[in-house]
Every structure is written in C-alpha cells, then in structure tokens.
Amino acid sequence: MEVLSTEIVMFGGEAGAGDLRKAMSQGGTSQFQEVIRQELELSVKKELEKILSTAPQNESEHTKKDLEGFRKLFHRFLQEKGPSVDWGKIQRPPEDSIQPYEKIKARGLPDNISSVLNKLVVVKLNGGLGTSMGCKGPKSLIGVRNENTFLDLTVQQIEHLNKTYNTDVPLVLMNSFNTDEDTKKILQKYNHCRVKIYTFNQSRYPRINKESLLPVAKDVSYSGENTEAWYPPGHGDIYASFYNSGLLDTLIGEGKEYIFVSNIDNLGATVDLYILNHLMNPPNGKRCEFVMEVTNKTRADVKGGTLTQYEGKLRLVEIAQVPKAHVDEFKSVSKFKIFNTNNLWISLAAVKRLQEQNAIDMEIIVNPKTLDGGLNVIQLETAVGAAIKSFENSLGINVPRSRFLPVKTTSDLLLVMSNLYSLNAGSLTMSEKREFPTVPLVKLGSSFTKVQDYLRRFESIPDMLELDHLTVSGDVTFGKNVSLKGTVIIIANHGDRIDIPPGAVLENKIVSGNLRILDH
C-alpha cells in the first residue's frame, strides 16, 4: 500500500530509510513493513485511549464502541495493499442474478399484501448536510416541492401506505452527529402522523493526519477547534451502528423481517410492493437476504458502482477500486450496462447474524480532505452496498430509471420542482403530458449553486414539459411563466446579464450577450 512506503521514512527514529533499503536488499520488506505497521497501530491505540479518557461518563460506553470500530477499520486499512479487486477475476453477472423489474411486477400481488407490508421497515440515510447546495443543517430539511422537504415527502409516502393498507410500517432515520440534533427538533411536527419514527446515529470516527496517520482529535468534543476532527464513516456503517443501537433487535422482536434502505435525497426510492412481495414470497421458495436495485447506465452515470460476478458471488465494484489502466473499460456503457441506485432490501435476521459473526466485509474507501487550516487528512469510509458479497442468495433487480431521482444539485432541484413531475401522497411521478419518458439534461452554472441564489433567479419555475437539454451559465434570471422546449442554451458572459422576459417561449435557442429588463 502506497501510504506505508512514505510512512517508513517517518518513523525514522527506530527504522529509517537506510534500514528499509537494507531490508529490501535482503528480501525482508514485508517483515520490516510489519514492524512499522505494529508500531503505528500501537501509536494509534495510545492516541485513542487518550481521547477516550476525556469522554464524560454518560458518553463513555458509546465513544468506546465508536473508537473500537475505528481501530478495526484502521487495522484493515494497514493490511490492504493496492487496488482491492483483481481486474482479471471480474466477470459479468450471470443472467439470472439480475432480474428485470417487469418480470417481478408480472407476478402481481397477493391478497395478503398488508401482512407482507407489516414485515417491512423503511430506513433512510440521513447523515448528510446541505452544504453542497449552500444550505446549513441536514440536507433532508431542504424544501424540494411545494414547501415540502425531503423528510416531509418521506413521511407522507409511508403514512399513505399505512392508511391505505392499514399497516404499521415504521420509518428509521440513520442520522450522523452532524444532523441528529436538528432532525430530532423537527420530528415533533410528525407526532400526529400515522408513522412511527425511530432514529439512531452513525458512528463518529476521528480523521487522521495524512502524514503521521494519527488521529487529529485530542479529545472527544466536536466543537471549537475539534469541529473538523471527526466524521461519519460512510453509509456502510449502518450495519454496526444499527446493531449497536439496539434498534435492530427491537424491530426483529416486533416481527419485522426486511429493511428497505435508500438515500433520503433519492425521491424515486419509494416502497415497491412488487419487490417486497418477491422478497417475502420468492418463486423458488428460497429467500434473498440482499436485493440491490440497479438501473441502466446513461452517459451521466459512468462513474456509478456496478454489479459484477467476482469469485462466484455478486460484488459491487466502485470506480475507486478499479486499477487506472481499466477505468475507461469500467466507464464503458456497453460492457457494464447497469449501476447501483443504492436502493437496497436487506434481511434483518441476516444483518444480525453477520454482525454477530463479524462477517460483513466491505472495501475501505480512503477519502482525502483538506481542513480549513490547510491540514491534509484522510477519512476511512465504507459503502452499504459493498456488503452484498457477505449475504446469501443476493439478487440485483434492474428497475426503471424513475426509481433513481437523486437531488444532489440545484439542477436536479429544478427538474423535481417543475411540471415534469406531479406530486401525489409524497411520491413524484413523471407527468403524463410529457411525450418522452426520459429526463431532460439540465446544467445550471455556478451562479445557481446555492439554493437561495437559485430561487432568486426564477420568478417561477419554467414549463419544461418539452425540454430536452438546458444549459445556463453566468448572470441569468427567468421571469414568470417562461417555457423551455428542445435544446436551450443561455450564456451571459462575464459582466453581462440576461433577463429572460416573462412569458417567453424559448425553443431550440441559443441566447448570449446582454439582455436587461428594467422596471420603470
């Protein structure tokens, strides 16, 4: 692993670069690296003990679990060498391991769908902040449609299910220490909804200095100087933190059997009764422990993780794991036709079993960051879908693109706020008035990045029913009741400003230069 070769010089007091060269010439590198590894693990263990000693008594047990989880992850990080997949072993998944959604839907629904629904828990990954869209606080509290937030829409969807089928499907939010407090404050407004809402927290791991590989944090606090010293370790942490919270056992005790896990900002990730029925009543009598919803790649999705066959099991391969020489092949839409939507259906009993056996194996994602003061750190993360290879009888289901509608940018926000979609009981569906089922390609420039700037630049959301492609760059504003059709490109050069007048209809147009509309 590259990082170790630089470390060897660093721990120079006892084992310097000269010693390393000597060890290499004598064929003893692995032995020497092992000594370095052990030294480093010991140093990290001491640092973690120091941090733990600063924890207040009421947080001690929880902090201990977090730091122990981090230590295990760090140990694995030091053991791994090079890319985590051998490209030569990657194969296309067998035909029957990725089922078309149409085939699953064609089975229909049983009469007792309510009792099937009562076995389900909906889990939303709610650890992220709205910072990339210029918002403070949890991303799930950003308004996305008619003043409704991501969280509002989620609660409405599940309440609608519970009322329609007279069921008790609970909602579980996996928060992070970044989102927990603000989310809990807002949950009070759902007290009268017909949805039980539970929360649990992701672990809190220390960021490590890129050079020394030691934790940046000096104590357990995460305010003041320590704000940037901690991070939530990716959604792969769901298995351990769900188990450690005690909530997993509680839900199993209530007769729940499956969780449907998805990102809270994926507005297409609604409970699908056909997939649930396939899980609970499999045609071959053998239940799947893990189902991953995948969908066909477009050119916009070339970086998405893909399902492959690897050493006889389904395996999620992410772009970060691919050797550089094969990245273009990985991105190829013809060889790897599908990508992971991160909508996952997982057996609760299997999570409990594998967690207790310490048998959930997920590749480590090394995420480099630069802190505000300029310090380079790395954070070790895992991804929830990577665990697919640890479960028995896993399956991919190739779902329609409509089940993947993530809102990561204001360009995505414009799509879901527009008349392309209609909102019903918290669910967005493509308008029947749109002739093509494909979603237009929208690229808004940097003047639109922050939600408040974006909202200020649209007096009302344009009619986009016949739009194929929209690119906007520079200082551009839109008047009321604008209609956009075909391909529309609007570019205001530096120092120029373009105001699209109210009621304008732009069809296959390029607008550039300067267009000011002044009130008089």
PDB file of C-alpha atoms in Angstrom, residues 168-370:
ATOM      1  CA  ASP A 168     -47.650  -0.242  10.664  1.00  0.00           C
ATOM      2  CA  VAL A 169     -44.552   0.398   8.535  1.00  0.00           C
ATOM      3  CA  PRO A 170     -42.091   2.417  10.650  1.00  0.00           C
ATOM      4  CA  LEU A 171     -39.538   4.936   9.405  1.00  0.00           C
ATOM      5  CA  VAL A 172     -35.979   4.740  10.727  1.00  0.00           C
ATOM      6  CA  LEU A 173     -33.549   7.593  10.139  1.00  0.00           C
ATOM      7  CA  MET A 174     -29.828   6.936  10.292  1.00  0.00           C
ATOM      8  CA  ASN A 175     -28.533  10.335  11.428  1.00  0.00           C
ATOM      9  CA  SER A 176     -24.959  11.473  11.891  1.00  0.00           C
ATOM     10  CA  PHE A 177     -23.644  13.691  14.680  1.00  0.00           C
ATOM     11  CA  ASN A 178     -23.946  16.491  12.074  1.00  0.00           C
ATOM     12  CA  THR A 179     -27.699  16.038  11.558  1.00  0.00           C
ATOM     13  CA  ASP A 180     -29.062  14.393  14.712  1.00  0.00           C
ATOM     14  CA  GLU A 181     -29.951  17.414  16.826  1.00  0.00           C
ATOM     15  CA  ASP A 182     -31.646  19.422  14.043  1.00  0.00           C
ATOM     16  CA  THR A 183     -33.531  16.350  12.792  1.00  0.00           C
ATOM     17  CA  LYS A 184     -34.862  15.473  16.251  1.00  0.00           C
ATOM     18  CA  LYS A 185     -36.184  19.031  16.726  1.00  0.00           C
ATOM     19  CA  ILE A 186     -38.165  18.795  13.501  1.00  0.00           C
ATOM     20  CA  LEU A 187     -39.571  15.299  14.196  1.00  0.00           C
ATOM     21  CA  GLN A 188     -42.040  16.744  16.704  1.00  0.00           C
ATOM     22  CA  LYS A 189     -44.127  18.065  13.824  1.00  0.00           C
ATOM     23  CA  TYR A 190     -44.911  14.484  12.744  1.00  0.00           C
ATOM     24  CA  ASN A 191     -46.292  13.419  16.136  1.00  0.00           C
ATOM     25  CA  HIS A 192     -49.827  13.177  14.744  1.00  0.00           C
ATOM     26  CA  CYS A 193     -48.850  11.330  11.547  1.00  0.00           C
ATOM     27  CA  ARG A 194     -49.571   7.641  11.218  1.00  0.00           C
ATOM     28  CA  VAL A 195     -45.895   6.704  11.107  1.00  0.00           C
ATOM     29  CA  LYS A 196     -43.688   5.551  13.963  1.00  0.00           C
ATOM     30  CA  ILE A 197     -40.332   7.283  13.572  1.00  0.00           C
ATOM     31  CA  TYR A 198     -37.124   5.966  15.134  1.00  0.00           C
ATOM     32  CA  THR A 199     -33.607   7.361  14.857  1.00  0.00           C
ATOM     33  CA  PHE A 200     -30.145   6.030  15.521  1.00  0.00           C
ATOM     34  CA  ASN A 201     -26.753   7.581  14.993  1.00  0.00           C
ATOM     35  CA  GLN A 202     -23.935   6.622  12.689  1.00  0.00           C
ATOM     36  CA  SER A 203     -20.593   6.168  14.389  1.00  0.00           C
ATOM     37  CA  ARG A 204     -18.276   9.121  14.891  1.00  0.00           C
ATOM     38  CA  TYR A 205     -14.712   8.368  13.794  1.00  0.00           C
ATOM     39  CA  PRO A 206     -11.568  10.509  14.092  1.00  0.00           C
ATOM     40  CA  ARG A 207      -9.992  11.909  10.935  1.00  0.00           C
ATOM     41  CA  ILE A 208      -6.325  11.023  10.627  1.00  0.00           C
ATOM     42  CA  ASN A 209      -3.388  13.170   9.635  1.00  0.00           C
ATOM     43  CA  LYS A 210      -2.313  12.177   6.123  1.00  0.00           C
ATOM     44  CA  GLU A 211       1.382  12.294   7.060  1.00  0.00           C
ATOM     45  CA  SER A 212       1.513  10.741  10.531  1.00  0.00           C
ATOM     46  CA  LEU A 213      -1.670   8.626  10.173  1.00  0.00           C
ATOM     47  CA  LEU A 214      -2.517   9.577  13.780  1.00  0.00           C
ATOM     48  CA  PRO A 215      -5.913  10.998  14.850  1.00  0.00           C
ATOM     49  CA  VAL A 216      -6.227  14.779  14.592  1.00  0.00           C
ATOM     50  CA  ALA A 217      -8.586  14.962  17.605  1.00  0.00           C
ATOM     51  CA  LYS A 218      -7.110  15.413  21.047  1.00  0.00           C
ATOM     52  CA  ASP A 219     -10.350  14.859  22.983  1.00  0.00           C
ATOM     53  CA  VAL A 220     -13.934  13.696  22.374  1.00  0.00           C
ATOM     54  CA  SER A 221     -15.523  17.124  21.933  1.00  0.00           C
ATOM     55  CA  TYR A 222     -16.622  18.156  18.469  1.00  0.00           C
ATOM     56  CA  SER A 223     -16.947  21.873  18.936  1.00  0.00           C
ATOM     57  CA  GLY A 224     -14.423  24.701  18.632  1.00  0.00           C
ATOM     58  CA  GLU A 225     -11.045  23.504  17.383  1.00  0.00           C
ATOM     59  CA  ASN A 226     -12.289  19.918  17.239  1.00  0.00           C
ATOM     60  CA  THR A 227     -15.195  20.559  14.839  1.00  0.00           C
ATOM     61  CA  GLU A 228     -13.294  19.177  11.861  1.00  0.00           C
ATOM     62  CA  ALA A 229     -11.550  16.369  13.732  1.00  0.00           C
ATOM     63  CA  TRP A 230     -14.454  13.911  13.401  1.00  0.00           C
ATOM     64  CA  TYR A 231     -16.501  12.454  10.553  1.00  0.00           C
ATOM     65  CA  PRO A 232     -19.352   9.964   9.961  1.00  0.00           C
ATOM     66  CA  PRO A 233     -17.693   6.950   8.252  1.00  0.00           C
ATOM     67  CA  GLY A 234     -19.965   6.489   5.217  1.00  0.00           C
ATOM     68  CA  HIS A 235     -23.262   4.606   4.999  1.00  0.00           C
ATOM     69  CA  GLY A 236     -21.538   1.211   5.229  1.00  0.00           C
ATOM     70  CA  ASP A 237     -21.520   1.928   8.942  1.00  0.00           C
ATOM     71  CA  ILE A 238     -25.274   1.192   9.023  1.00  0.00           C
ATOM     72  CA  TYR A 239     -24.795  -2.478   9.941  1.00  0.00           C
ATOM     73  CA  ALA A 240     -22.694  -1.899  13.065  1.00  0.00           C
ATOM     74  CA  SER A 241     -24.445   1.249  14.275  1.00  0.00           C
ATOM     75  CA  PHE A 242     -27.962  -0.159  13.705  1.00  0.00           C
ATOM     76  CA  TYR A 243     -26.958  -3.280  15.633  1.00  0.00           C
ATOM     77  CA  ASN A 244     -25.192  -1.350  18.421  1.00  0.00           C
ATOM     78  CA  SER A 245     -28.169   0.979  18.892  1.00  0.00           C
ATOM     79  CA  GLY A 246     -30.382  -1.946  19.982  1.00  0.00           C
ATOM     80  CA  LEU A 247     -32.993  -0.902  17.424  1.00  0.00           C
ATOM     81  CA  LEU A 248     -32.274  -3.887  15.182  1.00  0.00           C
ATOM     82  CA  ASP A 249     -33.239  -6.304  17.989  1.00  0.00           C
ATOM     83  CA  THR A 250     -36.298  -4.226  18.883  1.00  0.00           C
ATOM     84  CA  LEU A 251     -37.624  -4.382  15.309  1.00  0.00           C
ATOM     85  CA  ILE A 252     -36.913  -8.114  14.967  1.00  0.00           C
ATOM     86  CA  GLY A 253     -38.820  -8.551  18.256  1.00  0.00           C
ATOM     87  CA  GLU A 254     -41.782  -6.731  16.660  1.00  0.00           C
ATOM     88  CA  GLY A 255     -41.847  -9.257  13.802  1.00  0.00           C
ATOM     89  CA  LYS A 256     -40.122  -7.091  11.193  1.00  0.00           C
ATOM     90  CA  GLU A 257     -38.104  -9.031   8.598  1.00  0.00           C
ATOM     91  CA  TYR A 258     -36.731  -6.674   5.939  1.00  0.00           C
ATOM     92  CA  ILE A 259     -35.385  -3.136   5.722  1.00  0.00           C
ATOM     93  CA  PHE A 260     -35.669  -1.005   2.593  1.00  0.00           C
ATOM     94  CA  VAL A 261     -32.637   1.289   2.697  1.00  0.00           C
ATOM     95  CA  SER A 262     -32.146   4.336   0.470  1.00  0.00           C
ATOM     96  CA  ASN A 263     -30.658   7.817   0.401  1.00  0.00           C
ATOM     97  CA  ILE A 264     -33.131  10.414   1.687  1.00  0.00           C
ATOM     98  CA  ASP A 265     -32.338  12.647  -1.301  1.00  0.00           C
ATOM     99  CA  ASN A 266     -33.399   9.968  -3.834  1.00  0.00           C
ATOM    100  CA  LEU A 267     -37.005  10.990  -4.479  1.00  0.00           C
ATOM    101  CA  GLY A 268     -37.557   7.884  -6.634  1.00  0.00           C
ATOM    102  CA  ALA A 269     -36.885   5.481  -3.744  1.00  0.00           C
ATOM    103  CA  THR A 270     -40.434   4.677  -2.660  1.00  0.00           C
ATOM    104  CA  VAL A 271     -41.643   1.356  -1.200  1.00  0.00           C
ATOM    105  CA  ASP A 272     -42.301  -1.001  -4.116  1.00  0.00           C
ATOM    106  CA  LEU A 273     -44.855  -3.683  -3.280  1.00  0.00           C
ATOM    107  CA  TYR A 274     -43.804  -5.967  -6.154  1.00  0.00           C
ATOM    108  CA  ILE A 275     -40.178  -6.120  -4.990  1.00  0.00           C
ATOM    109  CA  LEU A 276     -41.311  -6.634  -1.397  1.00  0.00           C
ATOM    110  CA  ASN A 277     -43.598  -9.488  -2.446  1.00  0.00           C
ATOM    111  CA  HIS A 278     -40.722 -11.077  -4.408  1.00  0.00           C
ATOM    112  CA  LEU A 279     -38.616 -10.998  -1.225  1.00  0.00           C
ATOM    113  CA  MET A 280     -41.286 -12.399   1.075  1.00  0.00           C
ATOM    114  CA  ASN A 281     -42.740 -14.933  -1.386  1.00  0.00           C
ATOM    115  CA  PRO A 282     -39.878 -15.943  -3.696  1.00  0.00           C
ATOM    116  CA  PRO A 283     -40.913 -18.052  -6.719  1.00  0.00           C
ATOM    117  CA  ASN A 284     -38.262 -20.705  -5.964  1.00  0.00           C
ATOM    118  CA  GLY A 285     -39.049 -20.772  -2.225  1.00  0.00           C
ATOM    119  CA  LYS A 286     -35.555 -19.529  -1.315  1.00  0.00           C
ATOM    120  CA  ARG A 287     -35.491 -16.044   0.163  1.00  0.00           C
ATOM    121  CA  CYS A 288     -32.918 -13.444  -0.821  1.00  0.00           C
ATOM    122  CA  GLU A 289     -31.006 -11.852   2.033  1.00  0.00           C
ATOM    123  CA  PHE A 290     -29.964  -8.836  -0.032  1.00  0.00           C
ATOM    124  CA  VAL A 291     -31.500  -7.175  -3.085  1.00  0.00           C
ATOM    125  CA  MET A 292     -29.837  -4.270  -4.860  1.00  0.00           C
ATOM    126  CA  GLU A 293     -31.850  -2.146  -7.253  1.00  0.00           C
ATOM    127  CA  VAL A 294     -29.758  -1.308 -10.308  1.00  0.00           C
ATOM    128  CA  THR A 295     -30.732   0.673 -13.398  1.00  0.00           C
ATOM    129  CA  ASN A 296     -29.342   1.152 -16.897  1.00  0.00           C
ATOM    130  CA  LYS A 297     -26.375   3.493 -17.219  1.00  0.00           C
ATOM    131  CA  THR A 298     -26.548   6.640 -19.285  1.00  0.00           C
ATOM    132  CA  ARG A 299     -23.501   8.763 -20.143  1.00  0.00           C
ATOM    133  CA  ALA A 300     -24.176  10.762 -16.965  1.00  0.00           C
ATOM    134  CA  ASP A 301     -23.749   7.663 -14.761  1.00  0.00           C
ATOM    135  CA  VAL A 302     -20.415   6.306 -15.974  1.00  0.00           C
ATOM    136  CA  LYS A 303     -18.835   6.698 -12.540  1.00  0.00           C
ATOM    137  CA  GLY A 304     -21.564   4.766 -10.702  1.00  0.00           C
ATOM    138  CA  GLY A 305     -20.696   1.472  -8.964  1.00  0.00           C
ATOM    139  CA  THR A 306     -21.642  -1.629 -10.942  1.00  0.00           C
ATOM    140  CA  LEU A 307     -22.621  -5.195 -10.053  1.00  0.00           C
ATOM    141  CA  THR A 308     -20.208  -7.875 -11.208  1.00  0.00           C
ATOM    142  CA  GLN A 309     -19.571 -11.557 -10.638  1.00  0.00           C
ATOM    143  CA  TYR A 310     -16.386 -11.986  -8.594  1.00  0.00           C
ATOM    144  CA  GLU A 311     -15.128 -15.256  -7.183  1.00  0.00           C
ATOM    145  CA  GLY A 312     -18.567 -16.815  -7.548  1.00  0.00           C
ATOM    146  CA  LYS A 313     -20.510 -14.050  -5.774  1.00  0.00           C
ATOM    147  CA  LEU A 314     -22.262 -10.843  -6.758  1.00  0.00           C
ATOM    148  CA  ARG A 315     -19.982  -7.944  -5.942  1.00  0.00           C
ATOM    149  CA  LEU A 316     -20.315  -4.177  -6.139  1.00  0.00           C
ATOM    150  CA  VAL A 317     -17.299  -2.586  -7.810  1.00  0.00           C
ATOM    151  CA  GLU A 318     -16.808   1.169  -7.399  1.00  0.00           C
ATOM    152  CA  ILE A 319     -14.651   3.332  -9.654  1.00  0.00           C
ATOM    153  CA  ALA A 320     -12.192   3.975  -6.789  1.00  0.00           C
ATOM    154  CA  GLN A 321     -11.362   0.243  -6.694  1.00  0.00           C
ATOM    155  CA  VAL A 322     -10.568  -0.039 -10.392  1.00  0.00           C
ATOM    156  CA  PRO A 323      -6.884  -0.118 -11.460  1.00  0.00           C
ATOM    157  CA  LYS A 324      -6.086   3.031 -13.501  1.00  0.00           C
ATOM    158  CA  ALA A 325      -5.455   1.047 -16.681  1.00  0.00           C
ATOM    159  CA  HIS A 326      -9.048  -0.240 -16.650  1.00  0.00           C
ATOM    160  CA  VAL A 327     -11.004   2.913 -15.702  1.00  0.00           C
ATOM    161  CA  ASP A 328     -12.170   3.559 -19.279  1.00  0.00           C
ATOM    162  CA  GLU A 329     -13.332  -0.037 -19.595  1.00  0.00           C
ATOM    163  CA  PHE A 330     -15.212   0.346 -16.288  1.00  0.00           C
ATOM    164  CA  LYS A 331     -16.944   3.503 -17.570  1.00  0.00           C
ATOM    165  CA  SER A 332     -17.973   1.765 -20.800  1.00  0.00           C
ATOM    166  CA  VAL A 333     -21.755   1.708 -21.142  1.00  0.00           C
ATOM    167  CA  SER A 334     -21.550  -1.341 -23.406  1.00  0.00           C
ATOM    168  CA  LYS A 335     -19.602  -3.649 -21.050  1.00  0.00           C
ATOM    169  CA  PHE A 336     -21.082  -2.584 -17.704  1.00  0.00           C
ATOM    170  CA  LYS A 337     -24.631  -1.612 -18.566  1.00  0.00           C
ATOM    171  CA  ILE A 338     -26.025  -1.018 -15.076  1.00  0.00           C
ATOM    172  CA  PHE A 339     -25.187   0.883 -11.902  1.00  0.00           C
ATOM    173  CA  ASN A 340     -26.220   0.768  -8.250  1.00  0.00           C
ATOM    174  CA  THR A 341     -29.077   3.112  -7.240  1.00  0.00           C
ATOM    175  CA  ASN A 342     -28.347   2.482  -3.538  1.00  0.00           C
ATOM    176  CA  ASN A 343     -31.940   1.319  -3.048  1.00  0.00           C
ATOM    177  CA  LEU A 344     -31.380  -1.878  -1.052  1.00  0.00           C
ATOM    178  CA  TRP A 345     -33.643  -4.503   0.509  1.00  0.00           C
ATOM    179  CA  ILE A 346     -31.892  -6.408   3.306  1.00  0.00           C
ATOM    180  CA  SER A 347     -32.910  -9.168   5.690  1.00  0.00           C
ATOM    181  CA  LEU A 348     -32.822  -8.045   9.341  1.00  0.00           C
ATOM    182  CA  ALA A 349     -32.062 -11.558  10.602  1.00  0.00           C
ATOM    183  CA  ALA A 350     -29.117 -11.778   8.188  1.00  0.00           C
ATOM    184  CA  VAL A 351     -27.726  -8.411   9.372  1.00  0.00           C
ATOM    185  CA  LYS A 352     -27.928  -9.650  12.974  1.00  0.00           C
ATOM    186  CA  ARG A 353     -26.255 -12.968  12.145  1.00  0.00           C
ATOM    187  CA  LEU A 354     -23.420 -11.456  10.111  1.00  0.00           C
ATOM    188  CA  GLN A 355     -22.827  -8.638  12.579  1.00  0.00           C
ATOM    189  CA  GLU A 356     -22.533 -11.127  15.455  1.00  0.00           C
ATOM    190  CA  GLN A 357     -20.123 -13.244  13.392  1.00  0.00           C
ATOM    191  CA  ASN A 358     -18.131 -10.120  12.463  1.00  0.00           C
ATOM    192  CA  ALA A 359     -18.569 -11.341   8.866  1.00  0.00           C
ATOM    193  CA  ILE A 360     -19.653  -8.224   6.976  1.00  0.00           C
ATOM    194  CA  ASP A 361     -16.856  -7.450   4.552  1.00  0.00           C
ATOM    195  CA  MET A 362     -16.790  -4.035   2.865  1.00  0.00           C
ATOM    196  CA  GLU A 363     -13.931  -2.465   0.932  1.00  0.00           C
ATOM    197  CA  ILE A 364     -12.389   0.597   2.541  1.00  0.00           C
ATOM    198  CA  ILE A 365     -12.830   3.914   0.750  1.00  0.00           C
ATOM    199  CA  VAL A 366      -9.958   6.295   1.508  1.00  0.00           C
ATOM    200  CA  ASN A 367     -11.339   9.820   1.266  1.00  0.00           C
ATOM    201  CA  PRO A 368      -8.712  12.606   1.341  1.00  0.00           C
ATOM    202  CA  LYS A 369      -9.802  16.016   2.702  1.00  0.00           C
ATOM    203  CA  THR A 370      -8.119  19.325   3.422  1.00  0.00           C
TER     204      THR A 370
END
